[in-house]
Every structure is written in C-alpha cells, then in structure tokens.
C-alpha angles and dihedrals in degrees: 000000000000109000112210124199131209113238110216124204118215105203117179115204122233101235127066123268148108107307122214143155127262108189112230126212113291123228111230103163119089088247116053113248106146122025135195121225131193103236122194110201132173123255126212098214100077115019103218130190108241110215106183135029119202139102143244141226140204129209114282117217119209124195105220124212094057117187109174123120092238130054117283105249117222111187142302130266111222126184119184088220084074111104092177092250099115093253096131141053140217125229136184137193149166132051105024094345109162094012114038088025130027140178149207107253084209101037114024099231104159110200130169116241098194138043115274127214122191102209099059090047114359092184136033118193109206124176116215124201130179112215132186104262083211097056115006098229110127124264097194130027111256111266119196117219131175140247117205116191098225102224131248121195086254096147138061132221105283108199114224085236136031097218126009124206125211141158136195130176119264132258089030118155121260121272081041106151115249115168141317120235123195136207128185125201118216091215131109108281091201109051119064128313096310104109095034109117124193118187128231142182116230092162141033096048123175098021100053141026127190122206105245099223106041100032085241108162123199144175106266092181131061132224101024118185133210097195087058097046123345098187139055138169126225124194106200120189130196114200132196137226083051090290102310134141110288103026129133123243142192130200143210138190126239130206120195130176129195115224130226117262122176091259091132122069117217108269126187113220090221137055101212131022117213109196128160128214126186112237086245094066110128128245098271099019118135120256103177134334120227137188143205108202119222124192091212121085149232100347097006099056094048120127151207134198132190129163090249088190134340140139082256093049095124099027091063144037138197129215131176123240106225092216115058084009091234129151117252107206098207132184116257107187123351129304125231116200088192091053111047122346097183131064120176119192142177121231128203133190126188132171120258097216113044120189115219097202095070091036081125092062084077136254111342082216137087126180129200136198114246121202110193108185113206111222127211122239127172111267124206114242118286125215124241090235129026088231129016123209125195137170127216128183111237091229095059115135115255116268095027124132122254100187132292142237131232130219129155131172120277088214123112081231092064090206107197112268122217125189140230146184113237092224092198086080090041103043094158092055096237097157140023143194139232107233090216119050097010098241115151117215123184115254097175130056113252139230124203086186098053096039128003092186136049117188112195130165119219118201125203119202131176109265085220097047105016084183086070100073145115141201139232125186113243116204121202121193116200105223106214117247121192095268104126118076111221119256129178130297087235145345113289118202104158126162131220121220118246089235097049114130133214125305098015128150111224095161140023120206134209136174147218131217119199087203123082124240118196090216099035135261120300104193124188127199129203133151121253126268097249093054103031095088099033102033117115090219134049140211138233124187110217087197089234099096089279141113147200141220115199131183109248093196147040110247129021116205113205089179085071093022120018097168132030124199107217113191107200112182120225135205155162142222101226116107127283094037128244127197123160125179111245126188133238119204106216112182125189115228139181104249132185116249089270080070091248112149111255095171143347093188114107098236120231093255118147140257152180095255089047136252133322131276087249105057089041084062098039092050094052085055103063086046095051077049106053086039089063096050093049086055093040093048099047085047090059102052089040084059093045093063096044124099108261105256096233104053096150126081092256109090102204091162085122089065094055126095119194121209099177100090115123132207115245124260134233097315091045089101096180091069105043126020115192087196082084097065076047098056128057106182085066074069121102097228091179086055109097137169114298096190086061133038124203125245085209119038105205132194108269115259126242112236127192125251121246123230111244089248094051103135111245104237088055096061089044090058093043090058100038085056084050092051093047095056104030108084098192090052108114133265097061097186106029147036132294109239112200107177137127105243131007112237123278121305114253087234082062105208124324097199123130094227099063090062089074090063094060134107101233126018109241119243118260097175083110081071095061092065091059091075144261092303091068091038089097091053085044089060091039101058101026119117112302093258094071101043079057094051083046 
C-alpha cells in the first residue's frame, strides 16, 4: 500500500508583523490534484518588522516505480511575492533538474517525468529560486530542498554465489557445520520488511538443515556413509519480507561431498589361493599376486601384507605393490620339486593407517590361505661338488687317470648323464675324459716347469636331451718331479793375471735348479773327468751351493794360451739324481802388480816363427785400402778431362741407369761387421742346417761371449775346437770355414774403375754401329787421342 505525504511550504512574508501557519489542502490521492501550501500572511492586530525574507522546505518523499501514463507530480514552489499576475518566474536546479524533474515556471508545480528506482539513486538535492520575469533579478534567495524516493520491495535475495562447494568427512555426528551461505536484498533496510531475508531448505531433507536466519547449514542425519553415496545436492532459498506472503525469494545449489575416513577394515574375496610355480623359478621372482579389497580410498585403503606362518615361511615373501595395492607372492630361496612339492601359508593383510575412532567397527586385518604347487621341469645334471681339484705328477705316464668327477641328474627320471672337456679351456688337448664314468686321464706329456696349473672345465649333459647340462671348473695342479739338471746362476767368463800365483780364487760359482726341493737345493761342483788331472785351474766345493776356481800354478802365458775352457760338473741331491757339464771362460790377461786387468789382447810382437794372423790381416788391409784410393783417385782426374756426355739442351739424365756402383771393401761397415764374428748371442742358436737333419736333437750350447778386443785368431780357434768336439754342431760332413772373404769371383770385377788399371783400353768402336744413341759412350770411352782432339 503506497503511503503519500503532504509537502508543506513555509513562506515568510517581507513586512514586519506576527508569522503563523495556515494548513493547505492535502493531497491524499496517489496522483497530485489538490495541494496544501503553507501560507504566511500579515495580521493587522499586532504590526511586526519583518528582518529577513526567504522560504523553507521540508523533505519531499517520492514513491519509485512509478507506473502511471502522466508525469508523477512531486510538489509545488510558492513565493508570496507572487500576486498571481504573472510577474515572476520559477526556476529549478540541481540533480535532474530539467530532465528527471521539471516545473512550472508560473506555478511551481514540480512533477517527475521518468520511473524512478531507489536502489540505482535513493535521494535527489535540488535548489529553487523565484525571479522577476521583467527584469530577471531574483525576488526571493535560492533555497535547496530534497527529494527521497520512498521504497517498494522491488527486488529479491541475490546469493553472493550461484552454486557453493563443501565437503566434510562421513559418518560425522548431526549439528556438524557445513557451510554458510549468504543472500543480500536490494531493498531499503530501513524502511519496512522489505530487505529482511530468512533461509530455507527446499532440497537436500533428511540429510541437511540450514538456520533460517544465519544460512548456517548442518548435518541432520548420523552415521553418513561415502561408500554408500559421496555426493548430495542441497537447494537452499532466501525469502524476503521476512518470509511473509507475498515476498520475493532467490535460490542457490549446494554441493556437498563426504570424505573418505578409515571406517572399513581390508577384506579378501576369497578364503584360500591356489597358485603353481615351476622348481626353476628364480630367487624374486613372482609366484601370484593377491588382494584384499578395502571401500575406503588413497591413505586409508593402503595395505600391507606379510606370511604370518606357514610350512613355506621361509621359502617365500610377500611385498605390496603401491599401486593396485596387491600382494606379490616372490621366491625366497629355490624351489625342489624332489624335495617338497607343496608349500601351504597364511596371509595376512592389515591397513597402515588405522582410525581409532571407528576401532568398534572390528579388526582392521584379514588374513587368507595360499597354496603354491611346485611343478616339476627337466633339470640339467648337477655335480657332485661345485669345484674339483686334482694333482698330477708331471712325470705320469701318458693315459693315466688323474681322478674323476660325478654328476647325475636331480630328476626323478635319472636320464643317463655323459661327460665332456670344454676344449676351449684345453686347447692343447692335455687331458681327456671318459664319457662314461668321468674319469680324466693325461694325453699329453706335462711340464712343472712350463705350467704349474691347468685350469679345465668338464660339462655333463643328459644322453637323452645334451641341451640340458652344466659345467664345473676343474683345477689340476702338476706336482714337480727331479727332472731338470742344475746350471749356473749366470754366465761366468772371468780372466786370471799373467803374473797370479798359486792357489789363488779368481771366481766363485754358483747354480740354479728349475725343479723345487722341500728342503732346498744342495748343489756340488766338481770339474769333469777329462779336465780334472790336466786342468790349470782346480775346484773346491764350499758345501753352500758355491763354488771356487783357484790357479794351480804360478805364471799364465796368453801369448801361448789366451783362453782356457774349464768344464765344472753340477749336481743335486734330489732323487733321482741330476747332474749337467757347464763351462767356465778363463782368459789370460796382462795385469799391473795390484793384480787390475790392463788387457786381455795378445799383442803383435815377432817372432821367430813370424806375426800373428791379426796383423797380417790388419796389414793387408792398409794396403786393399790405399789401393782403392789410388784407383779412385786416377778415375777422377781421367773424368775430369772427358767431354761431358749431354752436351745438347735436352737433359735426358733421367733417362739414364747406371750399373757400375761397387760394394765397399773391408772398411765399408755397414756391409760387413766383423762384431758379428765377435759376438755369439747375435747367433741363432735355434737355426740349423736345413740340407741335413739330426738324428739327435740336443739342447743348444752356451757359448761365451767374446770381449770386443779378443784377437781374431783367437775366436776362430775357439770355435774350430767347438766345432771339433760338439757332435750336433753343423756341418755334419765338412769343414767349418771361418774367413773374412771367399776367394775372387771367376767373372773377376766388373767395375768400371778397375779398367783404368789395365795394360791396353779396350776398343768401343763396336759402340759407334748401335746407333747414334750410343755415339756419346763410343767418344767416351775411344782411344785417348781422340778424347785429347775432343
């Protein structure tokens, strides 16, 4: 129901006199017909003096939402200056003046020419003045005055959100707090019941309630549970007019989850597994996967599983996959099928995270019976040990058996078994094995000294299936047997002053043995037969594996001998005995009176029966040399005065080979070295004759090695005495030459030098009918004439 007020004018009249208030007509109706005004008139009773002109306004109250055809009038403006002639004029100004609100310029009717709506502008200040029409200038001061849009209930609740989202966790008790939901009114909360909202719940009964004044909305029902249903929907309304006929409302949507809480213990669908697993499964492998199946979710789901007893308790384990939060049966340790083929355990699965709360719900634990069947497969033969060592003595006989290794087959088949040598660990074929039994036996001869150790795998495989076999390492040690004679530690080449005297040590000896002795070597020397009565020199045994050469006379000569050969016999006292002949090189040389080697060389000195082999050799060889420079001289000057072959432009030296080049003689080093002659280990010792074969091969001879000052002659009789007493020297059926150079060559030399040399020149006229390609060879080598015409 629309509520009108009366506006009331206040006019205070410009002479002086007693003021009071005279009511006007009051407008009751919703459109303005008849107004009141405040009129303020003199009175004759009492004259006043009036101080101050001006007028007064009250508030004005507008409805809004105005729905009417005309204009909405507002009020009226009233000077009492106005005389009602026409003389003055009404203006207004301030908020929608002229547009929203107009007047009458000549009767101050003030009426609204739009809807208006509260909520978008509740109050309007607008400033009225009256001027003279005639002359503008204002009859009365401006005077502001305001307009108030009176409220309707024009608008609904708005919530401050379409739809709201909550959660709480299941199965919590009633009256738990939810969520608050909140709608405004655009209304006027002042005035009336129009803004006044009260909540209430159309959807989501029995399950929620909401408090009608705060929004507040609650759990109404216990024991709520998310595995039955997660999600509901709630339709909240907030009504106006504090819920009254007639009100306006607005709605919103709820949604509301329940959360997961640990109120459900793990459970297996099944009483008893049955799973199978072949006895070659490996250690971790999986066997069967089980799984105890739990309502909650994420934390409160997760599961552990452990054999909690069991005949297989130790054989098997269990893990959870953190995934799917199953339960991975793995093997533990290996599996025989011939041993036990049945294993029986007891699972059990239990929840990590246990809520107290909901302990009266029951055990959070299940537990389940697993079968695991062990299946028999065909496995390939196993040894009897995991490694076989055996010991052989390196003088066996060949074909005898060493020992032997066992392997049958696990099955409960027992398939014959048959063994073999990997010979990629014998590739010399040293041993072999009988298929049959197993037993090794030697084919080869062995050798301590060359390998101590042979390291051979056997394999066994089933006759019936060969791919079914295995493999064990075999280690054979050689066990040393007294078959190396002793030698000496080194090579001994000593010397012995002209000028030693009796009974002197100038060398002590000591030997080697390739063979072990458990309680150490014990060496003696003595010298050999053939050389202990007539030897220069004796020997004495210290009995500590040394040995001693002594002088046996005053004074040594090495102009007569310059080298003796002393053979000194060594053996040892293992069984069966060894014994070998080494030689010791004893040179005679020239020493100072402190007894220090100054030479060992035989000087060139003469004698009756002449010089020595090496000057001889020496002195021819001054003479070969100054014979080559004469030649090489006199060719020189004789090509100094030829005519140089080329003598046109065209240099066709290129084209030229020359086959007139000559080894060097006995001074060209590079190709000849008599070192060589001086040094024995540059010998190939392991080289023999091709053209002959021996019936006897025998060991290689040591030989001494000769000082780089040894005469000679001296090292060509040493080696033609070698030669003389070692049979399995080479050549077997002639005679050992040692020279320097063969006699000359039948061809005689075909240098160009030597030509020079000679009593007549040969002709080359010969050359001339060759052609004229040889013609410069013809001239160069023509009779001397005519190289001096030239």
């Amino acid at each position: 129901m629309r509520t009108y007020h009366c506006f009331w004018l206040l006019f205070w009249a410009g002479q002086p006199h007693q003021s009071f208030l005279t009511p006007l007509s009051k407008r009751t109706s919703g459109f303005p017909e008849k107004e009141k005004v405040l009129v303020l008139s003199g009175n004759n009773r009492q004259d006043l003096h009036r101080s101050k002109r001006s007028w007064m306004w009250n508030q004005f109250f507008l409805l809004e939402e105005y729905t009417g055809t005309d204009y909405q009038y507002v009020g009226k403006l009233h000077s009492d200056q106005d005389k009602g002639d026409g003389s003055l004029k009404y203006i207004l100004s301030g908020d929608g003046a002229g547009d929203l609100f107009i007047i009458n310029e000549n009767t101050g009717d003030i009426q609204a020419t739009k809807r208006l709506d509260r909520e978008e502008k509740p109050v309007y200040i607008l400033r009225a003045q009256a001027i003279n029409r005639r002359t503008g200038r204002p009859v009365e001061p401006e005077s502001e005055f305001i307009i108030k849009i009176h409220d309707i209930n024009d608008n609904e609740p708005m919530f401050t959100k379409d739809v709201y989202n909550a959660s709480i966790p299941e199965m919590s008790d009633v009256g738990t707090f939810v969520v608050q939901v909140t709608a405004t009114d655009a209304d006027d909360p002042t005035y009336g019941n129009s803004a006044k909202v009260v909540y209430s719940i159309l959807q989501g009964q029995p399950y929620f309630s909401v408090e009608s004044e705060t929004g507040i909305i609650k759990t109404a029902l216990l024991n709520m549970d998310r595995e039955n249903r997660e999600q509901y929907q709630v339709v909240i309304q907030a009504k106006d007019m504090g819920g009254q006929m007639g009100g306006l409302s607005g709605t919103t949507t709820v949604n509301i989850t329940l959360t997961d809480v640990n109120d459900n213990p793990p459970r297996f669908p099944q009483s008893t597994y049955q799973f199978r697993a072949p006895e070659s499964t490996p250690l971790d492998a999986p066997v069967g996967r089980i799984k105890a199946n739990d309502a909650d979710m994420d934390e409160n789901a997760e599961i552990e599983y452990s054999i909690t007893e069991g005949d297989g308790y130790d054989m098997f384990g269990i893990t959870t996959d953190k995934e799917t939060q199953e339960g991975i049966i793995t093997v533990k340790k290996a599996l025989d099928f011939e041993s036990k083929n049945l294993y029986i355990l007891k699972v059990e699965a239990t929840n990590t995270h246990v809520d107290p709360r909901f302990l009266y719900l029951g055990p959070f634990k299940d537990s389940a019976t697993v079968r695991i069947q062990v299946e028999d497969v065909d496995e390939p033969p196993m040894f009897s040990r995991p490694a076989y060592i055996m010991e052989v003595k390196e003088d066996v006989p060949l074909n005898s058996v060493i020992g032997a290794v066992t392997a049958q087959d696990p099955d409960a088949a027992r398939n014959p078994v048959k063994y073999s040598v990997d010979r990629h660990t014998d590739m010399d074929r040293v041993f072999n094995i009988n298929s049959g039994n197993g037993s090794i036996f030697t084919s080869k001869p062995l050798d301590r000294e060359a390998l101590l150790w042979h390291n051979i795998t056997v394999i066994a495989a089933e006759i019936n299936n060969p791919k079914q076999s295995s493999r064990v390492p075999v280690f054979i040690k050689v066990l040393d047997v007294n078959d190396n004679a002793p030698e000496f530690a080194m090579f001994y080449e000593t010397f012995v002053c002209e000028n030693a005297k009796a009974e002197q040590l100038i060398q002590t000896l000591s030997a080697v043995d390739k063979d072990d002795s458990y309680n150490g070597h014990q060496f003696s020397f003595s010298l050999a037969p053939e050389a202990a009565s007539s030897s220069n020199f004796t020997l004495q045994d210290n009995r500590d594996n040394t040995a001693g050469i002594f002088t046996r006379k005053t004074r040594y000569n090495r102009h007569e001998t310059s080298t003796y050969f002393l053979p000194v016999v060594i053996s040892d006292n293992d069984y069966p005995i060894q014994s070998s002949t080494e030689t010791v090189t004893i040179r005679v040389c020239a020493c100072d009176h402190r007894g220090k080697m100054l030479s060992c060389n035989a000087e060139a000195l003469i004698h009756p029966t002449g010089l020595s082999t090496g000057a001889l050799i020496a002195i021819l060889l001054c003479i070969i040399i100054l014979l080559v420079t004469v030649v090489l001289f006199a060719a020189l000057r004789r090509q100094r005065k030829k005519e140089p072959l080329i003598i046109s432009k065209e240099d066709i030296r290129d084209n030229i080979v020359s086959y007139n080049d000559e080894g060097g003689g006995e001074e060209d080093t590079q190709a000849f070295d008599i070192g060589t002659l001086r040094n024995p280990e540059a010998i190939d010792d392991n080289k023999l004759r091709r053209d002959i074969v021996p019936e006897t091969l025998f060991m290689p001879r040591r030989t001494a090695t000769a000082r780089d000052n040894t005469d000679v002659r001296d090292f060509i009789n040493q080696r033609l005495k070698e030669n003389d007493t070692d049979p399995a020297a080479p050549p077997y059926d002639s005679l050992a030459t040692y020279a320097y150079e063969g006699n000359g060559s039948v061809a005689e030399s075909l240098s160009s030098l030597e030509s020079v040399t000679t009593d007549g020149d040969q002709d080359y006229d010969y050359l001339s009918d060759w052609g004229p390609r040889f013609k410069k060879l013809a001239d160069m080598y023509g009779p001397m004439d005519s190289d001096k015409d030239s």
